[in-house]
Tab-separated table of C-alpha atoms in Angstrom:
chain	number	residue	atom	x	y	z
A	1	UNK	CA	0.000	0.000	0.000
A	2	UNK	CA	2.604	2.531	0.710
A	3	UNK	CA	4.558	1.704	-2.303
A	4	UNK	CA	1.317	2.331	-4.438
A	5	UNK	CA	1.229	5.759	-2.528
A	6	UNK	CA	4.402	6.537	-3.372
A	7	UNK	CA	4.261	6.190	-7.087
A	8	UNK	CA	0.967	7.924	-7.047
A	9	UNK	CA	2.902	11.138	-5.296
A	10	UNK	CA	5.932	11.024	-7.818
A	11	UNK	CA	3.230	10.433	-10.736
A	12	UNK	CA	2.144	13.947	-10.100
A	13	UNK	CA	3.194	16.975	-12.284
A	14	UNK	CA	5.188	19.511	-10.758
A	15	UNK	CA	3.028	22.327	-13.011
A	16	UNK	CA	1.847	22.814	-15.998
A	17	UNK	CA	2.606	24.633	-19.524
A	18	UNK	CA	-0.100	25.929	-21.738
A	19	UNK	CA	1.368	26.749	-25.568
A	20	UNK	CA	-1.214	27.924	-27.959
A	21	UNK	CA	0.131	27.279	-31.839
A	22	UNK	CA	-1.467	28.875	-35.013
A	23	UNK	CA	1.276	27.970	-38.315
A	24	UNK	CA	4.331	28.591	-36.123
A	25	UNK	CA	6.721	25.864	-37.564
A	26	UNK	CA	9.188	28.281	-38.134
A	27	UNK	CA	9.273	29.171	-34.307
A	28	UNK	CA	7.754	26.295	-32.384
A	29	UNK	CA	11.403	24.546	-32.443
A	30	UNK	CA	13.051	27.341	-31.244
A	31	UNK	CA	10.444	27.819	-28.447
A	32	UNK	CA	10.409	24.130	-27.381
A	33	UNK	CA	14.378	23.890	-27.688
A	34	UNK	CA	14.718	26.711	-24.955
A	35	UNK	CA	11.653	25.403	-22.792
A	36	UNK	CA	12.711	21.637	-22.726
A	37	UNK	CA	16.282	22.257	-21.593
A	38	UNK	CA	17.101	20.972	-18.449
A	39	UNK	CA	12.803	21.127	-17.503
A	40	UNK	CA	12.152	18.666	-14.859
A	41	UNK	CA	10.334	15.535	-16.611
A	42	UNK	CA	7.546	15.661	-14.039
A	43	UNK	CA	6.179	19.189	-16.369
A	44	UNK	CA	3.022	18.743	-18.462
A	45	UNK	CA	3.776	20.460	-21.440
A	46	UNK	CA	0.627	20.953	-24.090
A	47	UNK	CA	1.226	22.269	-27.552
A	48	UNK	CA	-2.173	22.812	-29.278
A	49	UNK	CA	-2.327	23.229	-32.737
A	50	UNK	CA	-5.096	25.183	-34.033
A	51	UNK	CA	-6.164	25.827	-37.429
A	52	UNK	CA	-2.754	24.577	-38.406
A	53	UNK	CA	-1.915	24.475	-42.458
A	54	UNK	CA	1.881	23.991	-41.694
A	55	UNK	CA	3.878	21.097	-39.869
A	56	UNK	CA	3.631	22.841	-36.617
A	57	UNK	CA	2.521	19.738	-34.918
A	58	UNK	CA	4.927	17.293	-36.671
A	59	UNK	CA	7.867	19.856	-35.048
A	60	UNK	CA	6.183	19.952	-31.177
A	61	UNK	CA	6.067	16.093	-31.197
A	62	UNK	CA	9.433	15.459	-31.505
A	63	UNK	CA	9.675	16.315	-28.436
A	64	UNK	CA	8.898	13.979	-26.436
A	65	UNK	CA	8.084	15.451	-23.088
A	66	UNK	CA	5.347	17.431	-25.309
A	67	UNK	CA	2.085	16.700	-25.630
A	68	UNK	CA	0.292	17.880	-29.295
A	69	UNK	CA	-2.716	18.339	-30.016
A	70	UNK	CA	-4.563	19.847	-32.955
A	71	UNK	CA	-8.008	21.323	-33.625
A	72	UNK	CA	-9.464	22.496	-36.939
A	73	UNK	CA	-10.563	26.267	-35.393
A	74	UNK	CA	-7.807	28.327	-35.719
A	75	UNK	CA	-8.400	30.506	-32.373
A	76	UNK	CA	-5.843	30.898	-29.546
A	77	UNK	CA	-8.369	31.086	-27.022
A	78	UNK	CA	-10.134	27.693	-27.888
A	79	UNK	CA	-6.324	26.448	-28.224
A	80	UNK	CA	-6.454	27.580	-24.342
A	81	UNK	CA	-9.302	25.930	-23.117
A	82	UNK	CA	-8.635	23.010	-24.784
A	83	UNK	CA	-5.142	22.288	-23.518
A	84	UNK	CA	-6.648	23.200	-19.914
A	85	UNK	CA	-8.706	20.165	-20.301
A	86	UNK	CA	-5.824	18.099	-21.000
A	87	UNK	CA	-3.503	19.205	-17.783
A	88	UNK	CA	-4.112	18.553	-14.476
A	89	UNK	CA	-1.033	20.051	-12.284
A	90	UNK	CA	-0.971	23.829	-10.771
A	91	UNK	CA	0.677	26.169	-10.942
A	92	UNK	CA	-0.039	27.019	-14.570
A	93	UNK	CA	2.175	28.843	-16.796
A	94	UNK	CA	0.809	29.615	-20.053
A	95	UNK	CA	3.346	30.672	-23.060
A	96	UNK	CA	3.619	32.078	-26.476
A	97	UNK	CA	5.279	29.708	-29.247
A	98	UNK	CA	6.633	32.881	-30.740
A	99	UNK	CA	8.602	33.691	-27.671
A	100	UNK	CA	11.663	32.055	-25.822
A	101	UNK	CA	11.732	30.799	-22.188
A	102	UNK	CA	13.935	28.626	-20.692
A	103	UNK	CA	12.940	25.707	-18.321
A	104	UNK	CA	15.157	27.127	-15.961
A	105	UNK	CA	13.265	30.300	-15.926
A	106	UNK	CA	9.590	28.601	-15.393
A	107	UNK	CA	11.016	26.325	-13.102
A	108	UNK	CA	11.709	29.786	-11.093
A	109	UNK	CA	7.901	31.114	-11.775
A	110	UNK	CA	6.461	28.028	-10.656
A	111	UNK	CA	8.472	28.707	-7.459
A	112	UNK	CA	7.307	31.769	-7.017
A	113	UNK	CA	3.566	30.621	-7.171
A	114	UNK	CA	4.206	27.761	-5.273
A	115	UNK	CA	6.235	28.665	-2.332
A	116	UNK	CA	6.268	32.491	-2.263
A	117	UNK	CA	2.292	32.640	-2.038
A	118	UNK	CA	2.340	34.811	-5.105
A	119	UNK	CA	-1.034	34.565	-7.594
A	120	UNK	CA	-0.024	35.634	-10.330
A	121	UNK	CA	3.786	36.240	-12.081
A	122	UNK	CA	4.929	37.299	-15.038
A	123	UNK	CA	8.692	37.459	-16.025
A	124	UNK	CA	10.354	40.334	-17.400
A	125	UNK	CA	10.332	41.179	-21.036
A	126	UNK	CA	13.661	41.244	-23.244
A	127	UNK	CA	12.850	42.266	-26.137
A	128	UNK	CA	15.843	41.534	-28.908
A	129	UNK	CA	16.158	44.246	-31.355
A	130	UNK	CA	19.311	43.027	-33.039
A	131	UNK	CA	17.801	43.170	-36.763
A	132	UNK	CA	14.883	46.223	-35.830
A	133	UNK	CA	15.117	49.382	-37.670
A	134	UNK	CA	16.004	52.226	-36.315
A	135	UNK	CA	12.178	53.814	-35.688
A	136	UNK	CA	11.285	50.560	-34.191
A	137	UNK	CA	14.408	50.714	-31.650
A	138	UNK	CA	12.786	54.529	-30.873
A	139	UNK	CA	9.452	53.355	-30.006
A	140	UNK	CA	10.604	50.830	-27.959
A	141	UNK	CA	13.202	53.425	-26.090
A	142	UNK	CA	10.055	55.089	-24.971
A	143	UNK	CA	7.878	52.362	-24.336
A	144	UNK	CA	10.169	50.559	-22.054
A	145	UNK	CA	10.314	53.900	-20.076
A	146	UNK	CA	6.369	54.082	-19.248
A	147	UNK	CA	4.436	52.171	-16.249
A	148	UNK	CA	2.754	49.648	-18.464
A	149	UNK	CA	6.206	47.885	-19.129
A	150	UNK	CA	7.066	47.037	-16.278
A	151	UNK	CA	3.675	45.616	-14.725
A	152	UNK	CA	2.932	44.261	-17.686
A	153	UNK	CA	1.534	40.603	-18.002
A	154	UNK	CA	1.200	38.616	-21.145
A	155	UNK	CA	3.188	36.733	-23.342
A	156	UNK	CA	4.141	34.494	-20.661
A	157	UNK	CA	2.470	34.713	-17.261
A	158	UNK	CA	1.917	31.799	-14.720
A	159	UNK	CA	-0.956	31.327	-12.363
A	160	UNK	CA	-1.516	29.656	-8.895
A	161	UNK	CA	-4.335	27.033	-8.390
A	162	UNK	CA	-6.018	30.146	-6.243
A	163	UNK	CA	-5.745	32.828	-9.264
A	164	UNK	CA	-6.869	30.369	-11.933
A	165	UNK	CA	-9.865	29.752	-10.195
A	166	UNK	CA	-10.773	33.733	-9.982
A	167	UNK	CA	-12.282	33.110	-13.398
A	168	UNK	CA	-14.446	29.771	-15.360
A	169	UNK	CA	-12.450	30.083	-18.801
A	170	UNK	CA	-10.495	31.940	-21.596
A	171	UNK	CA	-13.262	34.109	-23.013
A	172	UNK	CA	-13.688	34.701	-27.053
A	173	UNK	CA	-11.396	38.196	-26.982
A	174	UNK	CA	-8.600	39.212	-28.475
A	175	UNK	CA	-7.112	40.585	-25.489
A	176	UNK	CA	-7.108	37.181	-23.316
A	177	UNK	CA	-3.512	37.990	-21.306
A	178	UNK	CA	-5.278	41.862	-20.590
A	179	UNK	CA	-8.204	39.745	-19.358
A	180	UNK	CA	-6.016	37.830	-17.219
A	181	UNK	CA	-4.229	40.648	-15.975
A	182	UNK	CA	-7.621	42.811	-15.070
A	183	UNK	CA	-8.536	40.264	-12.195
A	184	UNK	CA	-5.478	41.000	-10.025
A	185	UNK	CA	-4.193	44.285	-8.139
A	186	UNK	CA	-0.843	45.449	-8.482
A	187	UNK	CA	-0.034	43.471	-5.273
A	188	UNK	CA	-1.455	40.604	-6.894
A	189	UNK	CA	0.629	40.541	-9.676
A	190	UNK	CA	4.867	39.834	-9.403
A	191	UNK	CA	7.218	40.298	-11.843
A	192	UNK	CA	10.341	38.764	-10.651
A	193	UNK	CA	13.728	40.352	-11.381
A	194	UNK	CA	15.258	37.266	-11.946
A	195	UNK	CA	12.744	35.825	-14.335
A	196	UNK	CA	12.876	36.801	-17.724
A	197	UNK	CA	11.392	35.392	-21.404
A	198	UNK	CA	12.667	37.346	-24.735
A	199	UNK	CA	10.130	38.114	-27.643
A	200	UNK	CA	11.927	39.093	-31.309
A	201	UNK	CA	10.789	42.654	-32.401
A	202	UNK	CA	9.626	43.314	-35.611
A	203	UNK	CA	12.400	44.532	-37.941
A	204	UNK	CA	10.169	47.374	-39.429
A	205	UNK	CA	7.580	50.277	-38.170
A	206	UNK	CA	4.886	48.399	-40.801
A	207	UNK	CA	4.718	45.159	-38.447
A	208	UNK	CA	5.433	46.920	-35.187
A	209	UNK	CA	2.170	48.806	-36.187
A	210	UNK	CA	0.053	45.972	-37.010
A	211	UNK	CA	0.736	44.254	-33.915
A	212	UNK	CA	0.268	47.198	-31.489
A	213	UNK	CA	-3.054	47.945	-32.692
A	214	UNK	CA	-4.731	44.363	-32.561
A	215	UNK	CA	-3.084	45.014	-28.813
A	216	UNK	CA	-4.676	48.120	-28.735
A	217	UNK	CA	-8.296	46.992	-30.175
A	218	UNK	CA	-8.353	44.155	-28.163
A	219	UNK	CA	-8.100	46.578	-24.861
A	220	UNK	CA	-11.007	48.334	-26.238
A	221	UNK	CA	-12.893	44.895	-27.110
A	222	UNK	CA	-11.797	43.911	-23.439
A	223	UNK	CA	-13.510	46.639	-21.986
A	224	UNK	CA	-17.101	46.874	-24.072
A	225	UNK	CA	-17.090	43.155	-23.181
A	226	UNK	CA	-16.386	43.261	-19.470
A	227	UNK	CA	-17.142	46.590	-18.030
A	228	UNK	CA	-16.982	45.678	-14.661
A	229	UNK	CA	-13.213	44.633	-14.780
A	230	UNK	CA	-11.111	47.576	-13.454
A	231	UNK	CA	-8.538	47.531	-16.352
A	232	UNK	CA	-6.156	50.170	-16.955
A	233	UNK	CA	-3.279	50.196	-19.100
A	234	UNK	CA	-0.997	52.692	-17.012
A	235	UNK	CA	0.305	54.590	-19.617
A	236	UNK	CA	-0.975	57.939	-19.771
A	237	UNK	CA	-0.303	61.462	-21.482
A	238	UNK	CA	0.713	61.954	-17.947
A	239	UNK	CA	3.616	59.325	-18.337
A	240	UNK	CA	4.932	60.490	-21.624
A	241	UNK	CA	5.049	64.332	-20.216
A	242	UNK	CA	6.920	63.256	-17.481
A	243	UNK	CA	9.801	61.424	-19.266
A	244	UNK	CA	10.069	64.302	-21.814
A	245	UNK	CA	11.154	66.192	-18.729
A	246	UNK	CA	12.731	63.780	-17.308
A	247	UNK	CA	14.722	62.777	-20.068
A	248	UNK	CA	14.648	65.545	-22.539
A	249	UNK	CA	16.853	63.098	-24.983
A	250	UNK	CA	14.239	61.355	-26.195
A	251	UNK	CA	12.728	63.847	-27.303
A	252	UNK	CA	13.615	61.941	-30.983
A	253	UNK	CA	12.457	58.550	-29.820
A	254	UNK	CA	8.982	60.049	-28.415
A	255	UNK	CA	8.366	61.363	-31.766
A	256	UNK	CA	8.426	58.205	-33.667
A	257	UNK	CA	5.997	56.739	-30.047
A	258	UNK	CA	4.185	59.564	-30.787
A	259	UNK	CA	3.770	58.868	-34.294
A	260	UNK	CA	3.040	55.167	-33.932
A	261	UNK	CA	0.702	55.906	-31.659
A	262	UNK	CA	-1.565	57.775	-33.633
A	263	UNK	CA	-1.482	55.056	-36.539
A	264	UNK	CA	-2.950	52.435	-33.908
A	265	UNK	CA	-5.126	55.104	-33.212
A	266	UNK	CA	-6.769	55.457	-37.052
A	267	UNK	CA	-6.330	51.713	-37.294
A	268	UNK	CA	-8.630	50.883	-33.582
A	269	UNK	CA	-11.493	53.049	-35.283
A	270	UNK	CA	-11.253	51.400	-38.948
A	271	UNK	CA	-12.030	47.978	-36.964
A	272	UNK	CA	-14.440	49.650	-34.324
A	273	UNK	CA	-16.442	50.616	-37.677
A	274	UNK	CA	-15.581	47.307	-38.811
A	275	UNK	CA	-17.221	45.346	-36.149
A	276	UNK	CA	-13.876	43.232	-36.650
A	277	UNK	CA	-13.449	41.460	-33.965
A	278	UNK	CA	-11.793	38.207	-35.557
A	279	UNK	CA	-8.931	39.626	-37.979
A	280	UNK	CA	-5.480	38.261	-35.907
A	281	UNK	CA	-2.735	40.455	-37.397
A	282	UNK	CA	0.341	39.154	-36.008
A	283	UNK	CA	4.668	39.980	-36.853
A	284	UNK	CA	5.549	38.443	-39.734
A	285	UNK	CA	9.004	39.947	-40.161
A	286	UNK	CA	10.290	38.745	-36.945
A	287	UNK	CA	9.381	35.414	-38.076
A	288	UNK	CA	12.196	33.018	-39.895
A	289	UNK	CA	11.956	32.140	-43.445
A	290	UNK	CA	11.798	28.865	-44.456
């Protein structure tokens, strides 16, 4: 009897990992590579495929501490719900296949959620501009300056048993990691200094456009659709008048934010007129060519 119990305990996953994949053979390998190395075995690891016209799922299965699954709907968030169905072990940590994590690094978030009592965590950002224009290296100069950055959460975030039960499931938005982020305070939410993940800029102001207003719209969809959430994004006109005078230098860089900003601007009120809620414009520069 108590060798029966024993297996049963070491049977159980230390956490789990929730990757969402829409045609991302050219990244899934990279992704995987970095998460698998040196990952305890006793991780659940879900890749599901959705809407997939590429090999995406013939990449994420060989790997074999990856489990793949595919559905015919090409929607992240039904990607999401589906995989939770299919893991069992909190904490939860829930990752990008465009981005790159190490094990060793969501070995450390799960640690946080499990022994430091936090809810919800979300490592730092590095954000690799090594082949980004120059206008897309001045937006970001800015943007890493202002509040949002660094409380942000999305990407990759994990959650506790506790936070994941603050809400039933994904919901049909664009914005799902905003959605996530909108049931926790400040306090709630850590973002660890020695945690980190890095996501590939786009190597032109085109792409860098495109994806900051579907992050942009889906705010706005995130708030017609739940109201009562108490979202802000925490960058303000405020913010950006601030670091002009703190850091009159950038006055260059702000020009280009400003610019961008009001593209996504004229772009959130084409889809607003639109009723568009379905169009997923995503980076394709960033992206390796096969």
């Amino acid at each position: 009897m108590l060798a029966v119990t024993l297996n049963l305990l070491e049977s159980v996953a230390m956490f789990s990992v929730v990757i969402p994949a829409h045609n991302e053979g050219a990244v899934i390998t990279r992704c995987l590579d970095a998460l698998t190395t040196g990952l305890n075995e006793d991780v659940e690891i879900v890749v599901v495929c959705n809407g997939c016209s590429d090999n995406t799922a013939e990449l994420a299965r060989a790997f074999k501490q990856v489990e793949v699954y595919e559905l015919d709907v090409p929607s992240k968030v039904n990607a999401i719900n589906f995989a939770e169905l299919q893991v069992s072990a909190f904490p939860r940590i829930y990752v990008d296949s465009d981005l790159i994590i190490t094990g060793a690094e969501l070995e450390r978030i799960a640690s946080y959620l499990r022994n430091d009592g936090a809810m919800a965590v979300a490592p730092r950002m590095i954000i690799d501009e090594s082949r980004s224009s120059w206008p897309v290296k001045a937006y970001h100069r800015v943007w890493k300056r202002l509040p949002y950055y660094a409380s942000r959460l999305g990407g990759v975030f994990g959650l506790s048993e506790q936070a994941r039960s603050r809400f039933h499931h994904f919901p049909q938005i664009i914005a799902d990691d905003a959605f996530v982020r909108a049931q926790f305070s400040q306090d709630e939410r850590l973002v660890p200094d020695d945690c980190s993940f890095t996501a590939i800029a786009p190597f032109n102001l085109r792409d860098l456009i495109k994806i900051k207003t579907r992050s942009r719209f889906g705010n706005v969809e995130l708030k017609e659709k739940f109201p009562e959430l108490a979202y802000a994004q925490d960058n303000s006109s405020g913010s950006l008048v601030g670091l002009i005078a703190k850091s009159p230098w950038l006055l260059p860089s702000i020009f280009v934010y400003v610019y961008v900003n009001f593209r996504i601007r004229l772009g959130v009120r084409k889809r607003l007129r639109n009723r568009d809620y379905s169009t997923w414009e995503r980076d394709e520069s960033s992206r390796p060519k096969s």
